[in-house]
XYZ file of C-alpha atoms in Angstrom:
727
model
C 66.187 26.237 125.601
C 66.398 22.542 126.804
C 68.596 21.630 129.724
C 70.660 18.517 129.915
C 70.950 16.817 132.377
C 67.719 18.036 134.276
C 70.001 18.724 137.334
C 72.278 21.350 135.387
C 70.329 24.235 136.659
C 71.407 23.224 140.408
C 74.963 22.435 139.140
C 75.029 26.186 137.947
C 73.726 27.433 141.258
C 70.541 28.709 139.601
C 68.397 27.820 142.793
C 70.498 30.548 144.535
C 69.243 33.176 142.097
C 65.909 31.990 142.323
C 66.061 32.431 146.192
C 67.571 35.931 145.995
C 64.885 37.269 143.700
C 61.962 35.347 145.708
C 63.101 37.360 148.717
C 62.251 40.481 146.686
C 58.665 39.505 146.104
C 55.667 41.091 147.971
C 53.328 38.197 147.343
C 53.187 34.513 147.895
C 52.002 33.938 144.204
C 55.232 36.124 143.054
C 57.388 33.791 145.032
C 55.811 30.882 143.632
C 56.544 32.119 139.997
C 60.245 32.794 141.037
C 60.596 29.325 142.337
C 59.158 27.877 138.980
C 61.616 30.232 136.992
C 62.940 28.295 133.986
C 64.024 28.908 130.397
C 61.375 30.378 128.123
C 61.034 28.349 124.981
C 59.570 30.838 122.911
C 61.784 33.531 121.572
C 58.990 36.214 121.143
C 57.886 35.510 124.842
C 61.408 35.702 126.012
C 62.136 38.886 124.492
C 58.929 40.379 125.832
C 59.866 39.137 129.169
C 63.289 40.654 129.069
C 61.865 44.049 127.750
C 59.182 44.300 130.458
C 61.887 43.558 133.256
C 64.072 46.055 131.547
C 61.246 48.622 131.495
C 60.654 48.315 135.362
C 64.585 48.368 135.726
C 64.453 51.699 134.271
C 62.496 52.922 137.157
C 65.002 51.670 139.679
C 67.761 53.172 137.714
C 66.296 56.610 137.618
C 65.211 56.683 141.289
C 61.473 57.026 140.214
C 58.795 55.415 142.428
C 57.925 51.694 141.421
C 54.091 50.887 141.988
C 53.367 48.456 145.094
C 52.110 45.006 144.361
C 51.374 44.026 147.970
C 47.996 42.261 148.230
C 46.437 38.998 149.766
C 45.202 36.384 147.446
C 41.613 36.098 146.551
C 41.643 32.826 144.861
C 40.021 31.005 147.872
C 37.131 33.572 147.677
C 36.547 33.317 143.927
C 36.825 29.589 144.110
C 33.573 29.910 146.579
C 31.888 32.367 144.383
C 31.939 30.021 141.338
C 29.195 27.871 142.960
C 25.601 29.787 142.802
C 24.039 30.629 145.956
C 27.359 30.569 148.056
C 28.200 33.488 150.481
C 31.531 34.821 151.472
C 32.766 36.160 155.043
C 33.245 39.689 155.542
C 37.046 39.338 155.514
C 37.051 37.807 152.094
C 35.073 40.862 150.884
C 37.666 43.059 152.389
C 40.429 41.099 150.533
C 38.615 41.639 147.285
C 38.125 45.146 147.862
C 42.067 45.654 148.788
C 42.934 43.757 145.627
C 40.799 46.084 143.398
C 42.094 49.184 145.003
C 45.833 48.062 144.466
C 45.257 47.010 140.763
C 43.418 50.577 140.444
C 46.612 52.277 141.614
C 48.627 50.197 139.195
C 46.202 50.785 136.431
C 46.447 54.533 136.879
C 50.273 54.435 137.097
C 50.575 52.674 133.835
C 48.262 54.852 132.226
C 50.529 57.666 132.998
C 53.762 55.893 132.070
C 52.545 54.699 128.567
C 55.528 56.187 126.748
C 58.090 55.000 129.115
C 56.692 51.658 129.841
C 55.119 50.623 126.598
C 54.705 46.849 127.120
C 53.876 46.877 130.574
C 51.318 49.439 130.023
C 49.913 47.789 126.872
C 49.631 44.374 128.892
C 48.116 46.022 132.108
C 45.862 48.513 130.412
C 44.127 45.829 128.485
C 42.208 45.008 131.546
C 40.074 47.631 132.858
C 39.621 47.756 136.792
C 35.582 47.457 137.620
C 34.509 50.321 140.078
C 31.212 48.484 140.801
C 33.040 45.862 142.905
C 34.381 48.168 145.429
C 31.482 50.475 145.580
C 29.159 47.714 146.123
C 31.437 46.431 148.986
C 31.759 50.000 150.555
C 28.141 50.381 150.592
C 27.652 47.430 152.908
C 30.949 47.080 154.930
C 32.950 49.531 156.912
C 36.655 49.978 157.266
C 36.814 47.200 159.797
C 35.079 44.899 157.410
C 31.839 44.885 159.447
C 28.542 44.973 157.737
C 27.256 48.651 158.217
C 24.140 49.169 159.894
C 22.713 51.351 157.020
C 23.182 48.349 154.666
C 19.577 47.684 155.054
C 16.667 49.188 156.868
C 15.825 45.987 158.626
C 19.600 45.639 159.935
C 19.296 49.305 161.110
C 15.967 48.412 163.010
C 17.367 45.194 164.625
C 20.627 46.954 165.859
C 18.628 49.945 167.360
C 16.447 47.231 169.209
C 19.758 45.691 170.215
C 21.032 48.730 171.697
C 17.966 49.475 173.744
C 17.658 45.922 175.050
C 21.376 45.675 176.048
C 21.206 49.108 177.782
C 18.076 47.762 179.606
C 19.609 44.437 180.495
C 22.842 46.368 181.925
C 20.647 48.468 184.182
C 18.716 45.524 185.562
C 22.085 43.427 186.011
C 23.566 46.306 187.672
C 20.949 46.664 189.913
C 21.020 42.920 190.906
C 24.674 42.805 191.248
C 24.583 45.763 193.634
C 22.083 44.044 195.952
C 23.926 40.884 196.378
C 27.461 42.656 196.821
C 25.898 44.478 199.597
C 24.519 41.268 201.094
C 28.017 39.629 200.810
C 27.085 36.935 198.517
C 29.489 37.878 195.581
C 32.898 36.682 194.993
C 35.850 39.218 194.810
C 35.479 39.768 190.883
C 31.554 40.133 191.096
C 30.637 38.991 187.699
C 31.917 37.415 184.382
C 30.334 36.455 180.977
C 28.861 33.079 179.881
C 27.257 32.200 176.525
C 27.470 35.989 175.768
C 25.361 36.686 178.873
C 26.430 38.577 182.151
C 26.358 36.282 184.953
C 26.879 36.800 188.907
C 30.028 35.284 190.548
C 28.501 34.216 193.755
C 30.148 32.508 196.798
C 29.221 28.641 196.736
C 27.891 28.863 200.317
C 25.153 31.451 199.115
C 24.153 29.700 195.976
C 20.789 28.851 197.251
C 19.914 32.546 198.175
C 20.223 33.741 194.617
C 17.303 33.034 192.075
C 18.370 32.443 188.534
C 19.896 29.875 185.859
C 23.011 27.999 186.944
C 25.964 28.369 184.512
C 28.817 26.583 186.124
C 31.324 27.042 188.741
C 35.083 27.539 189.392
C 37.728 24.701 189.148
C 37.626 24.439 193.193
C 33.781 24.717 193.210
C 34.128 27.669 195.620
C 32.321 30.047 193.300
C 29.216 29.561 191.163
C 27.955 31.393 188.039
C 24.265 32.419 188.124
C 22.223 34.339 185.339
C 19.871 36.386 187.527
C 16.247 35.622 187.015
C 15.532 39.173 186.633
C 17.650 39.402 183.320
C 16.847 35.971 181.657
C 13.767 37.592 179.659
C 15.602 40.636 178.335
C 18.699 38.309 177.646
C 16.399 35.828 175.531
C 15.245 38.809 173.778
C 18.736 40.039 173.047
C 19.696 36.354 171.780
C 16.606 36.598 169.513
C 17.632 39.757 168.154
C 21.201 38.677 167.489
C 19.822 35.616 165.709
C 17.783 38.111 163.468
C 21.003 40.284 163.046
C 22.949 37.131 161.811
C 20.297 36.213 159.408
C 20.076 39.772 157.994
C 23.812 39.935 157.706
C 23.775 36.635 155.818
C 21.200 37.835 153.430
C 23.206 41.109 152.912
C 26.543 39.210 152.247
C 24.544 36.822 149.673
C 23.302 39.794 148.094
C 26.808 41.314 147.803
C 28.294 37.830 146.852
C 25.582 37.714 143.880
C 26.549 41.346 142.784
C 30.251 40.198 142.586
C 29.828 36.798 141.349
C 29.689 37.896 137.477
C 33.167 39.335 138.213
C 35.055 36.186 139.380
C 37.087 35.636 136.121
C 38.000 39.485 136.206
C 39.100 39.289 139.931
C 41.145 36.285 138.962
C 42.704 37.998 136.059
C 43.601 40.942 138.244
C 45.262 38.819 140.844
C 47.262 37.076 138.100
C 48.353 40.403 136.450
C 49.368 41.658 140.004
C 51.134 38.563 140.788
C 53.240 38.654 137.581
C 53.884 42.427 138.060
C 55.066 41.580 141.574
C 57.285 38.707 139.879
C 58.666 41.196 137.202
C 59.329 43.996 139.816
C 61.339 41.449 141.802
C 63.486 40.619 138.832
C 63.987 44.239 138.137
C 64.803 45.060 141.760
C 67.321 42.009 141.558
C 68.826 43.622 138.481
C 69.098 46.814 140.071
C 70.735 45.611 143.152
C 73.343 43.565 141.251
C 73.967 46.421 138.620
C 72.624 44.321 135.788
C 71.725 45.340 132.321
C 70.108 43.901 129.132
C 73.079 42.912 126.869
C 72.886 42.626 123.131
C 71.167 39.799 121.467
C 72.800 38.401 118.300
C 71.000 36.697 115.454
C 73.971 34.416 114.752
C 75.924 32.180 117.293
C 78.230 34.581 119.152
C 79.053 34.973 122.763
C 80.922 38.089 124.251
C 81.301 38.446 127.855
C 82.661 41.968 128.962
C 83.107 42.712 132.590
C 80.842 39.782 133.430
C 80.322 38.706 137.016
C 78.922 35.483 138.447
C 76.045 36.736 140.441
C 76.244 33.859 143.008
C 79.756 34.377 143.567
C 79.452 38.185 143.716
C 76.826 37.643 146.399
C 78.929 35.175 148.479
C 82.010 37.397 148.159
C 79.996 40.718 149.124
C 79.237 38.888 152.325
C 82.733 38.194 153.143
C 83.797 41.595 152.115
C 85.803 40.355 149.054
C 86.157 41.644 145.544
C 85.030 39.599 142.736
C 87.103 39.813 139.521
C 85.023 40.187 136.396
C 85.401 37.803 133.351
C 86.049 38.766 129.783
C 85.850 36.045 126.873
C 84.622 35.830 123.316
C 83.367 33.024 121.206
C 82.365 32.981 117.521
C 82.204 30.709 114.713
C 86.093 30.858 114.425
C 86.582 30.044 118.027
C 83.502 28.054 119.218
C 85.210 25.965 121.754
C 87.453 27.232 124.631
C 89.665 24.738 126.415
C 90.598 26.238 129.672
C 93.705 25.002 131.704
C 95.345 26.175 134.611
C 95.959 25.367 138.393
C 93.315 23.867 140.707
C 91.347 26.743 142.500
C 92.377 29.019 139.792
C 88.907 29.885 138.384
C 88.526 27.214 135.625
C 85.275 25.879 136.894
C 83.924 29.477 137.972
C 84.526 30.763 134.494
C 82.633 27.651 133.174
C 79.708 28.101 135.527
C 79.646 31.812 134.919
C 78.899 31.450 131.269
C 76.302 28.777 131.941
C 74.740 30.642 134.804
C 74.570 33.788 132.661
C 73.092 32.065 129.785
C 70.546 30.276 131.707
C 69.455 33.510 133.561
C 69.025 35.241 130.153
C 67.064 32.641 128.728
C 64.847 32.729 131.778
C 63.938 36.250 131.292
C 66.670 37.920 133.744
C 68.842 40.882 133.265
C 72.557 40.117 133.593
C 75.487 41.619 135.545
C 77.557 42.434 132.514
C 78.717 45.511 130.477
C 75.848 46.452 128.043
C 78.394 45.696 125.113
C 78.228 41.990 126.044
C 76.619 40.129 123.420
C 74.699 36.762 123.812
C 73.091 34.411 121.373
C 69.804 32.460 122.256
C 70.864 28.772 122.072
C 68.389 25.916 121.751
C 70.080 23.560 124.204
C 72.470 23.790 127.235
C 74.419 20.898 128.102
C 76.734 20.242 130.732
C 78.982 17.866 132.931
C 79.672 19.681 135.960
C 80.741 18.020 139.335
C 80.794 14.634 140.762
C 77.763 12.606 139.168
C 78.271 9.237 140.666
C 74.987 7.474 141.632
C 74.474 4.541 143.874
C 70.873 4.191 142.873
C 71.733 3.731 139.017
C 75.112 1.920 140.070
C 77.109 4.608 138.035
C 80.642 5.408 139.152
C 81.844 9.100 138.294
C 83.499 8.092 134.965
C 80.469 6.052 133.845
C 78.473 9.053 134.621
C 80.678 11.040 132.400
C 80.286 8.519 129.584
C 76.740 8.426 129.823
C 76.519 12.305 129.390
C 79.243 12.296 126.557
C 77.011 9.576 124.929
C 73.903 11.895 124.942
C 76.147 14.772 123.779
C 77.509 13.148 120.815
C 73.859 12.023 119.819
C 72.121 15.501 120.250
C 74.533 18.359 120.198
C 74.313 20.651 117.384
C 75.630 24.264 116.211
C 72.951 25.756 118.380
C 74.168 24.000 121.580
C 76.105 25.610 124.242
C 78.274 22.750 126.107
C 80.050 22.921 129.512
C 82.391 20.174 130.433
C 84.361 20.354 133.756
C 87.445 18.274 134.069
C 87.233 16.937 130.662
C 88.775 13.553 130.185
C 89.169 12.793 133.996
C 87.883 10.123 135.802
C 89.807 7.011 134.139
C 93.426 6.083 133.475
C 95.194 9.379 132.315
C 96.494 7.728 128.924
C 93.331 6.123 128.054
C 90.913 8.498 129.330
C 93.070 11.374 127.397
C 92.904 9.559 124.231
C 89.312 8.805 124.588
C 88.871 12.686 125.391
C 90.741 13.643 122.237
C 88.391 11.631 119.934
C 85.484 13.131 121.957
C 86.725 16.624 121.542
C 87.183 16.315 117.679
C 83.737 14.822 117.242
C 82.002 17.672 119.300
C 83.920 20.330 117.312
C 82.773 18.685 113.963
C 79.114 19.318 115.265
C 80.021 23.043 115.533
C 79.009 23.306 119.250
C 79.746 26.149 121.284
C 81.134 25.789 124.897
C 83.974 25.611 127.324
C 85.992 22.520 128.626
C 88.510 22.562 131.449
C 91.261 20.179 131.521
C 94.738 19.504 133.058
C 95.604 16.993 129.939
C 98.553 18.484 127.695
C 97.076 16.143 124.608
C 93.810 17.999 124.900
C 95.574 21.519 125.086
C 97.704 20.403 122.240
C 94.583 19.517 119.983
C 92.961 22.873 120.822
C 96.112 24.574 119.548
C 96.091 22.869 116.301
C 92.495 22.557 115.433
C 90.447 25.187 113.739
C 87.233 26.243 115.761
C 89.172 25.333 119.142
C 91.117 27.782 121.173
C 93.279 27.329 124.304
C 92.767 29.509 127.344
C 94.758 29.775 130.656
C 93.812 30.958 134.159
C 96.556 33.144 135.017
C 98.798 32.333 138.223
C 101.379 34.553 140.055
C 104.454 32.497 140.887
C 105.959 35.119 142.994
C 102.967 35.005 145.589
C 101.973 31.334 144.606
C 98.230 32.548 144.233
C 95.932 32.437 141.435
C 94.612 35.917 139.736
C 91.169 34.516 138.716
C 91.797 36.102 135.231
C 91.197 34.329 132.018
C 93.509 34.815 129.051
C 92.703 32.954 125.725
C 95.304 32.011 123.102
C 97.633 29.890 125.014
C 97.246 26.859 127.397
C 98.252 27.131 131.115
C 100.063 25.133 133.502
C 98.322 23.171 136.205
C 101.229 24.355 138.708
C 100.973 21.072 140.764
C 104.229 21.265 142.441
C 103.852 25.155 143.173
C 100.301 24.697 144.737
C 101.642 21.616 146.669
C 104.492 23.940 147.892
C 101.935 26.671 148.934
C 100.012 23.982 150.863
C 102.863 23.106 153.015
C 103.758 19.926 151.481
C 107.493 18.939 152.526
C 110.060 20.103 150.015
C 111.687 16.780 149.967
C 108.219 15.004 149.031
C 107.854 17.562 146.251
C 111.607 16.992 144.933
C 110.899 13.152 144.842
C 107.706 13.568 143.089
C 109.411 15.926 140.502
C 112.145 12.932 139.980
C 109.261 10.584 139.373
C 107.661 12.588 136.570
C 108.271 11.857 133.163
C 110.999 14.012 131.629
C 108.928 14.773 128.738
C 105.716 15.606 130.726
C 107.950 17.659 133.197
C 109.250 19.431 130.455
C 106.057 20.370 128.858
C 104.749 21.474 132.188
C 107.714 23.484 132.718
C 107.494 25.037 129.162
C 103.924 26.176 129.902
C 104.988 27.654 133.343
C 107.766 29.403 131.441
C 105.515 30.819 128.788
C 102.861 31.856 131.216
C 105.516 33.646 133.376
C 107.019 35.356 130.562
C 103.520 36.401 129.214
C 102.570 37.660 132.723
C 105.669 39.650 133.195
C 105.229 41.010 129.590
C 101.819 42.121 130.595
C 102.832 43.755 133.761
C 105.540 45.418 131.866
C 103.049 46.452 129.228
C 100.851 47.690 132.038
C 103.281 49.737 133.499
C 104.376 51.185 130.047
C 100.747 51.994 129.429
C 100.469 53.638 133.023
C 103.715 55.781 132.027
C 102.270 56.292 128.592
C 98.966 57.622 130.172
C 101.002 59.798 132.477
C 103.098 61.320 129.964
C 99.837 61.871 127.946
C 98.178 63.478 130.767
C 101.083 65.913 131.287
C 101.293 66.555 127.470
C 97.578 67.337 127.692
C 98.031 69.697 130.800
C 100.984 71.393 129.074
C 99.123 71.828 125.921
C 96.124 72.992 127.794
C 98.440 75.569 129.688
C 99.848 76.866 126.482
C 96.566 77.363 124.916
C 95.337 79.053 128.010
C 98.391 81.448 127.734
C 97.695 81.799 124.115
C 93.954 82.695 124.684
C 95.238 85.123 127.511
C 97.889 86.796 125.194
C 95.147 87.075 122.390
C 92.752 88.673 124.580
C 95.290 91.025 125.949
C 96.572 91.866 122.381
C 92.846 92.594 121.400
C 92.436 94.719 124.433
C 95.532 96.608 123.564
C 94.248 96.999 120.012
C 90.885 98.144 121.272
C 92.518 100.613 123.825
C 94.696 101.983 120.646
C 91.350 102.495 118.423
C 89.745 104.308 121.575
C 92.706 106.447 121.892
C 92.702 107.156 118.283
C 89.080 107.951 118.059
C 89.222 109.808 121.291
C 91.882 111.929 119.827
C 90.104 112.735 116.713
C 86.686 113.483 118.661
C 88.564 115.735 121.026
C 89.728 117.691 117.988
C 86.409 118.037 116.559
C 85.054 119.543 119.972
C 87.916 121.905 120.159
C 87.342 122.989 116.693
C 83.549 123.301 117.168
C 84.267 125.663 120.207
C 86.684 127.682 118.204
C 84.336 128.445 115.447
C 82.148 131.551 115.610
C 79.642 131.021 112.700
C 76.653 128.684 112.970
C 77.580 127.260 109.537
C 80.865 126.236 110.428
C 79.779 124.708 113.572
C 77.129 122.506 111.723
C 79.908 121.371 109.323
C 81.965 119.939 112.483
C 78.865 118.363 113.891
C 78.203 116.575 110.638
C 81.734 115.394 110.526
C 81.319 114.275 114.052
C 78.146 112.242 113.207
C 80.006 110.626 110.224
C 82.724 109.585 112.526
C 80.281 108.243 115.038
C 78.772 106.332 112.317
C 81.789 105.066 110.852
C 82.932 103.914 114.447
C 79.530 102.107 114.944
C 80.115 100.302 111.659
C 83.457 99.003 112.688
C 82.258 97.830 115.861
C 79.035 96.063 114.334
C 81.442 94.407 111.977
C 83.808 93.217 114.629
C 80.856 91.869 116.780
C 79.472 89.818 113.720
C 82.977 88.345 113.200
C 83.276 87.289 117.043
C 79.823 85.941 117.087
C 80.417 83.828 113.898
C 83.651 82.285 115.338
C 82.052 81.513 118.734
C 78.959 79.817 117.075
C 81.361 77.979 114.841
C 83.367 76.858 117.906
C 80.172 75.953 119.713
C 78.838 74.108 116.706
C 82.048 72.011 116.288
C 82.057 70.960 120.059
C 78.295 69.750 119.779
C 79.192 67.704 116.766
C 82.105 66.103 118.736
C 79.669 65.321 121.536
C 77.163 63.880 119.375
C 79.799 61.286 118.201
C 80.685 60.380 121.883
C 80.039 56.798 122.861
C 76.921 56.414 125.265
C 75.501 53.401 127.127
C 72.398 52.470 129.169
C 72.360 54.193 132.292
C 74.511 57.412 130.982
C 73.042 60.914 131.998
C 72.494 62.947 129.039
C 71.176 66.663 127.915
C 68.424 67.224 125.225
C 69.936 69.945 122.830
C 66.463 71.284 121.881
C 65.353 72.208 125.398
C 68.494 71.406 127.659
C 66.371 68.884 129.821
C 68.325 66.188 131.593
C 67.617 62.385 131.384
C 68.946 58.956 131.523
C 69.492 56.553 128.869
C 67.259 53.315 129.773
C 67.473 51.354 126.634
C 69.147 51.294 123.028
C 67.686 49.525 120.227
C 68.283 49.932 116.316
C 69.881 53.147 116.875
C 67.180 54.628 118.783
C 67.604 55.849 122.597
C 64.912 55.446 125.026
C 65.472 58.257 127.670
C 63.707 58.906 130.939
C 63.163 62.506 131.593
C 61.469 62.925 135.081
C 58.350 60.871 134.945
C 58.397 60.902 131.010
C 60.120 58.709 128.603
C 61.240 59.803 124.987
C 62.662 58.022 121.990
C 65.543 60.072 120.657
C 68.040 59.835 117.717
C 71.737 60.049 118.666
C 72.116 63.517 117.127
C 69.283 64.893 119.485
C 71.481 64.907 122.747
C 74.831 65.014 124.145
C 76.421 63.443 127.283
C 75.641 65.381 130.223
C 79.237 65.597 131.247
C 80.091 67.246 128.012
C 80.862 71.027 128.547
C 79.818 73.389 125.839
C 80.772 76.942 125.364
C 78.272 79.454 126.163
C 75.646 80.154 123.520
C 76.846 83.429 121.774
C 74.289 86.558 122.023
C 74.254 89.290 119.325
C 74.422 92.749 120.913
C 71.724 95.256 120.233
C 72.947 98.027 117.983
C 72.322 101.700 119.000
C 70.394 103.719 116.455
C 72.521 105.832 113.988
C 72.615 109.640 113.882
C 71.567 111.614 110.885
C 72.992 114.860 110.227
C 71.514 117.813 112.130
C 68.587 120.319 110.600
C 69.285 122.774 113.263
C 72.586 122.243 114.670
C 71.554 119.530 117.028
C 72.010 115.825 115.874
C 69.004 113.556 115.467
C 68.904 109.619 115.501
C 66.760 107.279 113.912
C 66.831 103.501 113.046
C 69.322 102.444 110.770
């Protein structure tokens, strides 16, 4: 997307967004990428950038850990390595090691998150970490980035000699120091260090009494520093060993540099990957903080803002503990141009800048603080005339600057252009400027551009009302409180509320009255008519809102009443069933009682068997009835549950909603919706589901009905005793 003029991003406050995101970066390179953030011209790359940001955003949304991208640049070290035979400092090798370890952790993380972060994983897993780099460094350097003594046999031998020589030098020096201290030659602090050698601090009066090498004196020449003659030879030996150590360390570091040199390009690639990941992570963190999402992208020109916030205004208001009013508007091929009118400080310019800033953010690869149902088209050009553009350098007045821009609009605007013009037609004679603006508007409409224009001119409002492709919009104003509502309403123009705003600002009433008298009758009548229309509309809206609230209250009461009736009916049904069951139990109890009494009255075994057989027959009959009732109850409960599941499958869901998977009852969060498929984060995993595979988490389901295990039926007795068997 091309911007015109070049300063348009500044006019839309895009640098504020860059600054906010840059503060969330962990690396200097990431901050630099944010500062260079601009529209991505290639559509494929833009959509990829948006999806990658959305993938990391899903981690923030679900509260899962996000990999660290903290590291220091190694570009200085790799630049040195490109020249054969060069050597790095120990600290530079330490930076390389840290970079490789950071990348190893990120690589491992992405390997585990392949399903949930497919684009990021594909990108990062294409570059494998090289373990040989860290292994080679760890073999030669310790955790303090110092060359290990065992890095070579020669270095180990040198350091052993150094340890012995230093110990011997210390013993000799301590003996000499003790001697001169006892003689009273030493200064209060006895000794110091000069050129890495211990030297005696001797009072100047006794310097001729001490044999050795003079190293200097104090500022007042009261103390001289002398290296004792007894330690000169061994100190020279230590100096020689230190030189040998330096040469061996250099040889080891050169050897290490030669081992790592073939991986120079890999190291640069790893740093580039981690830098870009830091950049993406900062974008995702900003999106999470500002409650953003990835809106729907349309193939045809169409803009729909739903619950859209200007992030700069939202951040500013948050610091002031003020609420920000969201914006709703829609533009399609039937209503491509929106002419907004209304009072000054009523939100016209903010509305215009909100659309422009959100479009610029989206086409720069950023998620937006809008409702997920919002829709955006990827425009080829974003043009604008916002603010005072007079230029001393180019000898342009404000109006000349506006005409210069309009000339560009008329020459280059097309049906893939989003145009933003603030104070359209202003800057010149009201009548002449308005006439020219009317022609400009008709020409721009002929080019089928999309856009927003703000104005105070009634003639422009009239054209918008009468021309296909253009619609009016008004920023609402509450005349009772004389304050703007910062809400846009399309369909009708708005009044500028010039006199009302002046009255609220404290202008004397007699001055306002005189101004009204000087205003042309037709102009004043039109303005009064607009005020009247807007007032009536506002009152109708308030009445509608009040009626809707009352209607919702009535519906709520009706729902509560219906729910109470249903519960009472269920209670009655339950009691009725309980009564029926008690009657049946009483009936069967009486029958069983009679059989028992009959059995006890019989004397012959044959008659008793006959009664037992009748008893078993009655048991089996009752068992069959109970089993039939349970099957009917199970079928009803299952049908009720299935109906509820089907209702919940049709419920509307959006990104960020919690859901429950039907197959396994696992809970998850929707992170993306595309082509009827739903990406769901379940713990550390990510799955792509169809809509009929899950229900909203808040949806309440009846319990899954369970079949009761039936007892075994009884067979007729063979010996007077009943026997049971499987049915």
